[in-house]
XYZ file of C-alpha atoms in Angstrom:
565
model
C 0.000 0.000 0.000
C 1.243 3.458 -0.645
C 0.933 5.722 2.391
C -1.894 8.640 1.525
C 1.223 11.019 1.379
C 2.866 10.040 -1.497
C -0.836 10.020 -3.750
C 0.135 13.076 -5.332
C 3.681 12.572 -5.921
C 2.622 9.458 -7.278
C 0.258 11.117 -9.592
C 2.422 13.710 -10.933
C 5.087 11.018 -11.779
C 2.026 8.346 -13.293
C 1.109 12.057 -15.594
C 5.068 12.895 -16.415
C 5.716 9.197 -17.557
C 2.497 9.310 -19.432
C 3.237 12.313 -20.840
C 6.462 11.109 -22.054
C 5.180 8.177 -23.907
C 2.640 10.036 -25.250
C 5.162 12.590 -26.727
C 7.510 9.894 -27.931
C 4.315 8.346 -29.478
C 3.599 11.329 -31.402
C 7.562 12.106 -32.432
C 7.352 8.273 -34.139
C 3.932 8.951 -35.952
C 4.645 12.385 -37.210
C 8.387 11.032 -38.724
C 6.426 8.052 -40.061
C 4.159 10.158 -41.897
C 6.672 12.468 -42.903
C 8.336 9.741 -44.122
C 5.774 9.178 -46.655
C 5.550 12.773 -47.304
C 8.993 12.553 -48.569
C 9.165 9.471 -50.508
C 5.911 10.479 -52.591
C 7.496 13.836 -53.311
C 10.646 11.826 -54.702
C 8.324 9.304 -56.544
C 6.347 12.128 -58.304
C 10.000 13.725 -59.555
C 11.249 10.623 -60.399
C 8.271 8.888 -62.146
C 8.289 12.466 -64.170
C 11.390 12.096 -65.205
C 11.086 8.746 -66.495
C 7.667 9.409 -68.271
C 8.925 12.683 -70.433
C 12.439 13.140 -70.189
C 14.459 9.309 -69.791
C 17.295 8.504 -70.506
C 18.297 12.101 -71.392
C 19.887 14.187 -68.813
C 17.548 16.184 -66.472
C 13.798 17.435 -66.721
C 11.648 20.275 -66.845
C 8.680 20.019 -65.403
C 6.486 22.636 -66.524
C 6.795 21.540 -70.520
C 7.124 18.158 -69.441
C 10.155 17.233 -72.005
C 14.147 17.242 -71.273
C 17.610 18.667 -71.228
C 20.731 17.403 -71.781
C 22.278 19.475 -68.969
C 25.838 17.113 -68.503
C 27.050 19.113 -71.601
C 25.892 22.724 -71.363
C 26.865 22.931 -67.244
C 28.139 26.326 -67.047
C 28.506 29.287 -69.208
C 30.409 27.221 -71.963
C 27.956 25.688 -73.661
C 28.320 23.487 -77.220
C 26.776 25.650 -79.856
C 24.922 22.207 -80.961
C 24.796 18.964 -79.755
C 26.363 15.794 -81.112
C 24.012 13.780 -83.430
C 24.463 10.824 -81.593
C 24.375 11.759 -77.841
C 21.163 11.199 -76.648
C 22.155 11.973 -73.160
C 23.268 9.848 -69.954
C 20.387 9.144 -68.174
C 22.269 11.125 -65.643
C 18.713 11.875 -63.143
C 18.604 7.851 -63.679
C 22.403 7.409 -62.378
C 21.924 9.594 -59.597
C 18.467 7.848 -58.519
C 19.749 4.682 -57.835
C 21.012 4.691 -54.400
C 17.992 6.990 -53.697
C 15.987 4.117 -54.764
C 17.673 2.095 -52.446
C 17.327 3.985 -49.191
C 13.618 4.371 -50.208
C 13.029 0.717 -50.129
C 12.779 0.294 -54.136
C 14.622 -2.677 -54.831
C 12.888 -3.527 -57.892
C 13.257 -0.274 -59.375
C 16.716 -0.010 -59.020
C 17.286 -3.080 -60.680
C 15.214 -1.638 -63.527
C 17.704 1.052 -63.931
C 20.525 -1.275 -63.401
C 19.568 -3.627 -65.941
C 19.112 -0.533 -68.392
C 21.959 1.294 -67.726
C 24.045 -1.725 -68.364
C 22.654 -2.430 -71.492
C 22.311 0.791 -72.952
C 24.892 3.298 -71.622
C 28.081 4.362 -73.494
C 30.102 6.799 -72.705
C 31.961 7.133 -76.453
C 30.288 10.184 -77.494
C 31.399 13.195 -78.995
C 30.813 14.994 -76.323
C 32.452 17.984 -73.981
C 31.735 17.784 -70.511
C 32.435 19.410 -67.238
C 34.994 17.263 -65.069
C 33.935 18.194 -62.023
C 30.360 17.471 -62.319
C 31.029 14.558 -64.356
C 32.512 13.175 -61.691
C 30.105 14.125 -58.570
C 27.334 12.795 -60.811
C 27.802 10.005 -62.922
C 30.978 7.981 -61.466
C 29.938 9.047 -58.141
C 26.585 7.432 -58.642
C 27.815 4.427 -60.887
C 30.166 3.817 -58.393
C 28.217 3.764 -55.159
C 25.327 1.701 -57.268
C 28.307 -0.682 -57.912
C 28.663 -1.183 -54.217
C 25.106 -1.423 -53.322
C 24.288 -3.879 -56.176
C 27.103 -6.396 -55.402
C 26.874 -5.765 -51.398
C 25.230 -9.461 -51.119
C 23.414 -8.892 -47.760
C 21.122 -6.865 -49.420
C 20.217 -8.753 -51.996
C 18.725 -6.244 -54.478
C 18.640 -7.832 -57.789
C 17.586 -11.149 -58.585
C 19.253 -12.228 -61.324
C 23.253 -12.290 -61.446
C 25.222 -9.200 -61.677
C 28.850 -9.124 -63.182
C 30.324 -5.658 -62.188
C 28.408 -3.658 -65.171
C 28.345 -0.681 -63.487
C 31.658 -0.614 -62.393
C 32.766 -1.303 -65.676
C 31.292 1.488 -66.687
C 32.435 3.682 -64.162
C 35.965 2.538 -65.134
C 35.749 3.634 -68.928
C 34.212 6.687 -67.938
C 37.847 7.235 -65.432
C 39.578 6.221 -68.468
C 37.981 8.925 -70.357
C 38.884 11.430 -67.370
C 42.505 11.198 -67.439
C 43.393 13.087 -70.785
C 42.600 16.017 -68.569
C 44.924 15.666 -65.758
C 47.995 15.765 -68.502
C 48.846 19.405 -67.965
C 52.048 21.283 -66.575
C 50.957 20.927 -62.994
C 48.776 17.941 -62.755
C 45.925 20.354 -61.777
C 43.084 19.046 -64.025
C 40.872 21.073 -67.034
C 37.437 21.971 -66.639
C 36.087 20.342 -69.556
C 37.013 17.512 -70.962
C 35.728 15.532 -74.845
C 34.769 11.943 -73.843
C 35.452 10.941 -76.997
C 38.462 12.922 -78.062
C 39.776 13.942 -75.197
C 40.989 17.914 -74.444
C 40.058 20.135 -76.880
C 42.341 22.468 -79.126
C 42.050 26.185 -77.258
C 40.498 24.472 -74.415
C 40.258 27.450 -71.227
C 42.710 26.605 -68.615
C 40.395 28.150 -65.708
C 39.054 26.228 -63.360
C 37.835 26.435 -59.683
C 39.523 24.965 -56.516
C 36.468 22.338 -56.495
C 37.150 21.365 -59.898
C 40.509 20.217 -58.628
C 40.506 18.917 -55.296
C 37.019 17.259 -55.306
C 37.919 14.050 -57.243
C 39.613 11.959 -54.455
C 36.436 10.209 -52.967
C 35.093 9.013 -56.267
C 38.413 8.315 -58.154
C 40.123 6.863 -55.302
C 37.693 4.205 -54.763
C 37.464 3.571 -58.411
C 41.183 2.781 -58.198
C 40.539 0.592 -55.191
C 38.488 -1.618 -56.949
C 39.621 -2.053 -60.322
C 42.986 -2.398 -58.711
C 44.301 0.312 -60.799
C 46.075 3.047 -59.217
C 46.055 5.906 -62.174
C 42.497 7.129 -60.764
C 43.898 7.706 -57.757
C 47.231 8.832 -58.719
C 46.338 12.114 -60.488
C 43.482 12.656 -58.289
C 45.889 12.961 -55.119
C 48.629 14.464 -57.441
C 46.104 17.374 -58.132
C 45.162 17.780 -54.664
C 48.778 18.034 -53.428
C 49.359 20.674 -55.689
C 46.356 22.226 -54.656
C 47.399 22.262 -51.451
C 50.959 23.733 -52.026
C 49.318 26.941 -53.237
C 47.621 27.913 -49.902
C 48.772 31.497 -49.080
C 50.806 32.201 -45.818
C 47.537 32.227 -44.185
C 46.921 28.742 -45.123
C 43.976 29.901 -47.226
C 42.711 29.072 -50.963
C 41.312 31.095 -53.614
C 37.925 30.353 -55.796
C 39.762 30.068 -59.299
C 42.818 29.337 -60.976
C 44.995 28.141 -64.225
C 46.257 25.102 -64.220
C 48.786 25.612 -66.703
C 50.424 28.320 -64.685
C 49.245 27.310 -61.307
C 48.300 31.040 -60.436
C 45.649 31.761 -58.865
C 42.837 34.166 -60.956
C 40.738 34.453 -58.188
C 42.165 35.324 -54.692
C 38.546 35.724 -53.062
C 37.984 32.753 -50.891
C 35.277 31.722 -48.688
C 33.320 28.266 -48.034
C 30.653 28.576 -50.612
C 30.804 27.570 -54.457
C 34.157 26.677 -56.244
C 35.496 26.110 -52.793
C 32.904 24.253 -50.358
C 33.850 20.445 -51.703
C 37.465 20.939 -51.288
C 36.695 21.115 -47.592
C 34.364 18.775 -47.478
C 36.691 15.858 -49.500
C 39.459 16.450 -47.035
C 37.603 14.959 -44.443
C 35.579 12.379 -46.130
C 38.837 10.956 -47.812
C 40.266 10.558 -44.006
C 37.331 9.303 -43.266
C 36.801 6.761 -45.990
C 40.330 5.730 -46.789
C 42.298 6.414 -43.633
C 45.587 8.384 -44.680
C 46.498 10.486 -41.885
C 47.712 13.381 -44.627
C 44.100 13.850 -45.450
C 42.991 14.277 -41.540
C 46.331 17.102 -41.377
C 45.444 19.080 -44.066
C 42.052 19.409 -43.237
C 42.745 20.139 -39.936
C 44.756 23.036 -40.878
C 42.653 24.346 -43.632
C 39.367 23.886 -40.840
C 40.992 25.939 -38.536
C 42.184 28.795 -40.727
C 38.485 29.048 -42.173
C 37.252 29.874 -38.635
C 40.229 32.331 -37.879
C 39.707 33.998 -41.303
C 36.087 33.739 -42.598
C 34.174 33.587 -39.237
C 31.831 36.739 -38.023
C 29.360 35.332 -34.885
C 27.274 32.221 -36.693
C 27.878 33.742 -40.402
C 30.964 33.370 -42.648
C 31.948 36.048 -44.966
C 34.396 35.936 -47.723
C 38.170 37.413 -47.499
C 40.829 37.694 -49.365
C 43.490 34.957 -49.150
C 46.783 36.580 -48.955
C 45.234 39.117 -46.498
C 42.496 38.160 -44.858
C 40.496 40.850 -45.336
C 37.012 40.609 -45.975
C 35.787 40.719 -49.670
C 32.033 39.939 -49.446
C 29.764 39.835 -46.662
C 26.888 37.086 -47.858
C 25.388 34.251 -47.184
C 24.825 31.205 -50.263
C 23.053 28.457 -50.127
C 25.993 26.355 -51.203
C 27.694 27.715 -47.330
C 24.615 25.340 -45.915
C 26.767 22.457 -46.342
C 29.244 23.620 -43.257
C 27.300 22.896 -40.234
C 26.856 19.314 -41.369
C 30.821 19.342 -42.218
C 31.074 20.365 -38.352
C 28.611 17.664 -37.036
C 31.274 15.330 -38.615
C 34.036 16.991 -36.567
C 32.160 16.650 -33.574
C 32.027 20.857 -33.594
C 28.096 20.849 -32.559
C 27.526 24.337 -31.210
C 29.477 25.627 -33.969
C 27.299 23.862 -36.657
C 24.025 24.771 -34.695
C 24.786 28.235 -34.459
C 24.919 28.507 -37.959
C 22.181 26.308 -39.146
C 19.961 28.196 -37.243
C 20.254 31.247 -39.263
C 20.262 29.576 -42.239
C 16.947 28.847 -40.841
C 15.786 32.167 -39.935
C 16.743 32.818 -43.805
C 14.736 30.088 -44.946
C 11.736 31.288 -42.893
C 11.721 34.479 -44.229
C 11.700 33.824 -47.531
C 9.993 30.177 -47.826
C 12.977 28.930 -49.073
C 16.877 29.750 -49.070
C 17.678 32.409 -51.818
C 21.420 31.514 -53.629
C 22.966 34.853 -52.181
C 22.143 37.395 -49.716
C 23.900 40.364 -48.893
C 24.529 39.996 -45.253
C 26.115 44.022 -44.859
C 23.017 44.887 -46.612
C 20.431 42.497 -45.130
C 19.186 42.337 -48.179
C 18.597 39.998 -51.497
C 21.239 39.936 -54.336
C 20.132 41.826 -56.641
C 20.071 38.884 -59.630
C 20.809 35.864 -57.689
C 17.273 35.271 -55.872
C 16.717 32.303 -57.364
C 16.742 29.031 -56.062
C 17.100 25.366 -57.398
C 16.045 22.959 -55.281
C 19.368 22.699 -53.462
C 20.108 20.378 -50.832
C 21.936 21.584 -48.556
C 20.311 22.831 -46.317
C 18.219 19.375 -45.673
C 22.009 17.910 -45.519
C 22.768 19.738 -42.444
C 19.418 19.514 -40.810
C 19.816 15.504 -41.316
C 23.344 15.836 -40.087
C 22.705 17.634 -36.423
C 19.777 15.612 -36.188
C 21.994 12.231 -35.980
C 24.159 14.179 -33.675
C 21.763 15.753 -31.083
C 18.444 13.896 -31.526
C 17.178 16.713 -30.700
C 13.259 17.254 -32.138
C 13.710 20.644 -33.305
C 15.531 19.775 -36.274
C 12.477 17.238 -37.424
C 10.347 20.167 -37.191
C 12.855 22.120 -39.649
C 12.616 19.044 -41.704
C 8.923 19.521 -41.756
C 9.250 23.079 -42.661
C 11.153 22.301 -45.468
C 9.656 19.799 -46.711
C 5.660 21.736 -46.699
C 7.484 24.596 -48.053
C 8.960 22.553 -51.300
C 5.429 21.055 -52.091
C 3.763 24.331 -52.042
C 6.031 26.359 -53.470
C 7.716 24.108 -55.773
C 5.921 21.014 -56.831
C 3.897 21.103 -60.332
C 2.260 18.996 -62.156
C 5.256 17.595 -64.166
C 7.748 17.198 -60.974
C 9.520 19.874 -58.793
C 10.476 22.850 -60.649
C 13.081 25.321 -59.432
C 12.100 28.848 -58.015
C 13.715 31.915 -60.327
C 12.571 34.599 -57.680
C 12.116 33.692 -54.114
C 10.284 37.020 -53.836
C 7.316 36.226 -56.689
C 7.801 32.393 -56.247
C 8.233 32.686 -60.062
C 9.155 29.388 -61.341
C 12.388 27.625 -63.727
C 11.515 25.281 -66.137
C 14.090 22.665 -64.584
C 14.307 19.720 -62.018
C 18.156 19.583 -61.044
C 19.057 15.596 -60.743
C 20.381 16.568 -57.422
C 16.565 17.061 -55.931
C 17.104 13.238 -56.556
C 20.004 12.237 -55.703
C 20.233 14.468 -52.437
C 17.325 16.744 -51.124
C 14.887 13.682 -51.242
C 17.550 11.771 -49.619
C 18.279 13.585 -46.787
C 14.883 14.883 -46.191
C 14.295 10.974 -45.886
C 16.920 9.889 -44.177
C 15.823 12.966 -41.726
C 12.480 10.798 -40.985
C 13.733 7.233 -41.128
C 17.784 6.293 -40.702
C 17.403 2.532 -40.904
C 19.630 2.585 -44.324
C 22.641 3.403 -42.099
C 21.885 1.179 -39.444
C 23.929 -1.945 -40.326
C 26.809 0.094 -41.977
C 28.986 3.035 -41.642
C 28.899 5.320 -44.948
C 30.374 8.564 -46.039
C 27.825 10.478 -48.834
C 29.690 11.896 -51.343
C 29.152 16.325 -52.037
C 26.356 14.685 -54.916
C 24.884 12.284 -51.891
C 26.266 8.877 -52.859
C 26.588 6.831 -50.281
C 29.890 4.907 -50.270
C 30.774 2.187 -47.252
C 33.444 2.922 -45.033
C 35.436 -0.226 -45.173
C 38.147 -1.892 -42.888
C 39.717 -3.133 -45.812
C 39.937 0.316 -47.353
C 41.893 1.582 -44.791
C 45.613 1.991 -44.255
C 46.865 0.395 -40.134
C 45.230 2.862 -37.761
C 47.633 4.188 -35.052
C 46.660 3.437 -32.216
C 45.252 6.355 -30.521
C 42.302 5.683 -32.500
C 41.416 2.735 -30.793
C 38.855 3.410 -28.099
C 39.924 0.596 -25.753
C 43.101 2.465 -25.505
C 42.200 5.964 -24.675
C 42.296 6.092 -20.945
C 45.672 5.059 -21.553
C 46.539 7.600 -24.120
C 49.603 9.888 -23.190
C 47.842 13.246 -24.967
C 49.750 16.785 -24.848
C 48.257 18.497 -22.295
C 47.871 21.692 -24.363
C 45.972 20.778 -27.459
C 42.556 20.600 -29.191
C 40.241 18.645 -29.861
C 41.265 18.178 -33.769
C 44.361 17.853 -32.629
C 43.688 14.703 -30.064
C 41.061 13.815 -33.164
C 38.322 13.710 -29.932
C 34.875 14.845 -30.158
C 35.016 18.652 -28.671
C 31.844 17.689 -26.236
C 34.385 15.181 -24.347
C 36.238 15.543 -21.199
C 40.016 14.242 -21.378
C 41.634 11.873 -18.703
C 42.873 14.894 -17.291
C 39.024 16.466 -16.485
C 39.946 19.072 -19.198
C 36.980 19.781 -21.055
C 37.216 20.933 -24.940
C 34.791 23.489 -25.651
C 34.839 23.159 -29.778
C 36.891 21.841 -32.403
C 40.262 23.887 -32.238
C 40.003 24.888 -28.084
C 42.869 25.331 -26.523
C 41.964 26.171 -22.625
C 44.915 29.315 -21.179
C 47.376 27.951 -18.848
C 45.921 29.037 -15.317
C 42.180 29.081 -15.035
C 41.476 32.644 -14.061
C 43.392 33.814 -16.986
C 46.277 35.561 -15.666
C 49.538 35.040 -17.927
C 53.227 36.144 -17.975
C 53.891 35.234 -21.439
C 51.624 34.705 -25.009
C 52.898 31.046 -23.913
C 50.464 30.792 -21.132
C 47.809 31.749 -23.565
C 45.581 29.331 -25.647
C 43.221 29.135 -28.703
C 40.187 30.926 -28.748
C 37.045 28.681 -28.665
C 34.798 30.265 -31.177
C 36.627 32.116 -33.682
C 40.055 29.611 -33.376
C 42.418 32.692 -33.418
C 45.577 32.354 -31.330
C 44.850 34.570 -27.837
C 48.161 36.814 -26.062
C 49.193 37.865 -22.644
C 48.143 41.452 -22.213
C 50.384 44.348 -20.546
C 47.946 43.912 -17.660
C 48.982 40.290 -17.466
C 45.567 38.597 -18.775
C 45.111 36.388 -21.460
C 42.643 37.695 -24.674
C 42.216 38.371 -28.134
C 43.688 41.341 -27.616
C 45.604 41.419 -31.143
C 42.033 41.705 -32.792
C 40.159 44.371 -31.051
């Protein structure tokens, strides 16, 4: 019997615990449903696609017919195209793992029976590298993967390596434009023929150091190394161009290996370089990608960091160029989540957010100094990155907010944004005027992550690492070079760590506290010396926690960022 007392207690507990399940309840049933919310929306793109615009390149919706968009990316456009290319089923390629996630085994099958039978790449056509590469041997190869990974058992007849053999022609095709002075790659690139004759020799820092993820595993598995090879080659070169600030620009000539543009920031012709850096260390092992992003991280926070935005500045100064936010910058916060940097990333989604609000969706560029659009770029095309992120700090914090962004996003793109045809893309978020185009990455990533958002069971079984086009490829054991051994976790209480160093550094997640009770704030922390902050030298000084900037000893004798104000 419980004493008369303890009735209400007993009540209030009875009503939390009720309440709790009840909320829980309700979390479950409104992800189910948005689930389905999400997986119709990709249906009703993708069976569009198929219907009035397979197998050439992309859609557009509101005439219901096609573009070949592989070969007119870009300004540079062919003034014609070749009689016989009748495009690359590219919104096919990069639907397959989509299909996948989604639970549409016999679909993808379809388009891997297809795409076997049908595709060449011997065409006399010019193409951009870099989005070659994101798209179609990105997606061949991580449909490779999932096709011969034989505990899911997705096709059910045999299956001989098609797709990889066709993601190893297309490589083949690739490498005529890595044969230049400095073994930084060309833009564009003649699958048939090779580089052309007067071909430009400006490209962007994307274009070259955002092939290692889907190059080097192409080498891993055909056993070849040449993929590989001129992939890292480029990189490495890339990398020995950083300025004294340990900064890159947007564009540069890869005959000369100058730099064109000396504007840098996070955004487009940069963001993937970042993002690469990681993923290769993540998927392949090599310590040299973990110490070159590490430096480049930390110099992006030093240099291009203002409170939870991040303008652009000029390399070899650091001094700002453009204060703006793009929707390409949406990427960084689920970069961060990766790091383990989570009030870093959060503080920045959530104006992305407040951007997103405002508008209904997130415009390409706005003028932060202004608070105000760009004048011409207020369009925007479906872009994913946003969704990437929210998905991201989701897995990280759990936290139920971010399903309710998800939600957001998700009403807003089938108001503003779904037609009849598919999904077209909004020319001006201010009229919701539409663009006569689906972009194959609505496929291949916004419905993906908004998904994966709702329901993560495709990553339950297996570690993967999506690609900057959202291909998931399997971090593998046998893919990776001997680990030392701090990165066992068995070991780590026995770990001898520096005593003054971050968490990047100790490659620790910044929410942890050390052996020592020292507790890392964010991703390049480094706590002062003495606790109340007193100092005799800039030795007894350490990193600054949010904008990762070295701090001094003041006359006074107190450590700051006293260099800065």
């Amino acid at each position: 019997m419980i004493p008369p007392r303890y009735y209400s207690a007993c009540l209030l507990l009875f009503l939390l615990l009720l309440s709790t399940s009840l909320s829980q309840s309700h979390r479950a049933a409104k992800k189910k449903r948005m689930r389905e919310k999400v997986r119709n929306m990709f249906h009703h793109a993708y069976d569009n696609y198929m219907t009035h615009a397979f197998p050439h390149d992309e859609l557009k919706p509101l005439t219901k017919t096609f573009t070949d968009s592989l070969v007119e990316l870009g300004n540079l456009k062919l003034e014609r195209l070749p009689q016989d290319y009748n495009g690359s089923a590219l919104s096919l390629i990069e639907s397959l793992s989509s299909l996948v996630i989604m639970g549409n085994d016999t679909e993808f099958e379809k388009g891997v029976r297809w795409l076997s039978e049908n595709l060449t790449f011997d065409v006399d056509a010019r193409i951009n590298l870099f989005e070659c590469n994101i798209r179609v041997l990105g997606g061949l190869v991580s449909a490779h993967l999932l096709a011969s990974d034989s505990s899911k058992n997705l096709l059910k007849g045999s299956y001989k390596n098609q797709l990889l053999g066709l993601a190893e022609d297309l490589g083949k095709r690739f490498l005529p434009a890595f044969d230049t002075p400095t073994g930084l790659p060309y833009a564009w690139v003649n699958l048939k023929y090779g580089v052309m004759e007067n071909e430009t020799t400006e490209t962007s820092t994307s274009g070259c150091g955002s092939l290692i993820l889907e190059m080097g595993a192409l080498s891993i598995m055909t056993g070849d190394p040449r993929y590989e090879s001129v992939a890292l080659r480029a990189l490495r070169k890339l990398w020995s161009m950083q300025s004294s600030l340990k900064l890159f620009g947007t564009t540069l000539d890869v005959s000369t290996g100058k730099w064109i543009e000396h504007s840098a920031g996070i955004g487009a012709g940069v963001d993937s370089f970042y993002e690469y850096l990681l993923k290769a260390h993540i998927l392949f092992g090599k310590e040299d990608y973990w110490r070159m992003f590490h430096s480049a991280y930390v110099a992006v926070q030093k240099h291009f960091r203002h409170g939870p935005w991040y303008h652009e500045a000029d390399m070899r100064t650091g001094r700002a160029t453009y204060w703006q936010l793009t929707s390409l910058q949406a990427f960084w916060p689920g970069l961060q989540v990766l790091i383990g940097d989570i009030p870093a990333a959060n503080s920045s989604h959530r104006e992305f957010f407040h951007v997103w609000k405002q508008f209904g969706v997130l415009p390409e560029r706005y003028l932060l100094d202004h608070q105000m659009l760009h004048p011409t770029e207020k369009y925007y095309p479906l872009r994913p990155e946003f969704a990437e992120s929210t998905f991201y700090l989701y897995q990280a914090t759990k936290d139920p907010w971010y399903i309710e962004v998800g939600e957001l996003i998700v009403n807003s793109l089938n108001l503003y944004t779904r037609v009849e045809g598919g999904f077209a893309s909004i020319k001006d978020v201010t009229t919701m005027q539409l663009e006569d185009h689906q972009h194959s990455f609505f496929l291949a990533e916004t419905c993906k992550y908004l998904y994966l958002l709702f329901d993560d069971s495709f990553m339950l079984e297996s570690n993967y690492v999506f690609t900057t086009e959202g291909h998931p490829l399997p971090v593998l054991s046998t893919w990776h070079e001997e680990l030392p051994e701090a990165y066992i976790p068995t070991n780590w209480t026995n770990l001898k760590r520096p005593r003054r160093a971050s968490a990047m550094s100790l490659q620790v997640c910044p929410a942890m506290t050390l052996d020592s009770g020292q507790h890392i704030e964010s991703a390049c922390h480094i706590p002062d010396v003495r606790s109340d902050y007193k100092c005799l030298t800039d030795e007894d000084c350490g990193v600054d926690s949010i904008t990762c900037r070295r701090r001094s000893c003041s006359m006074a004798g107190y450590c700051g960022l006293w260099l800065f104000l």
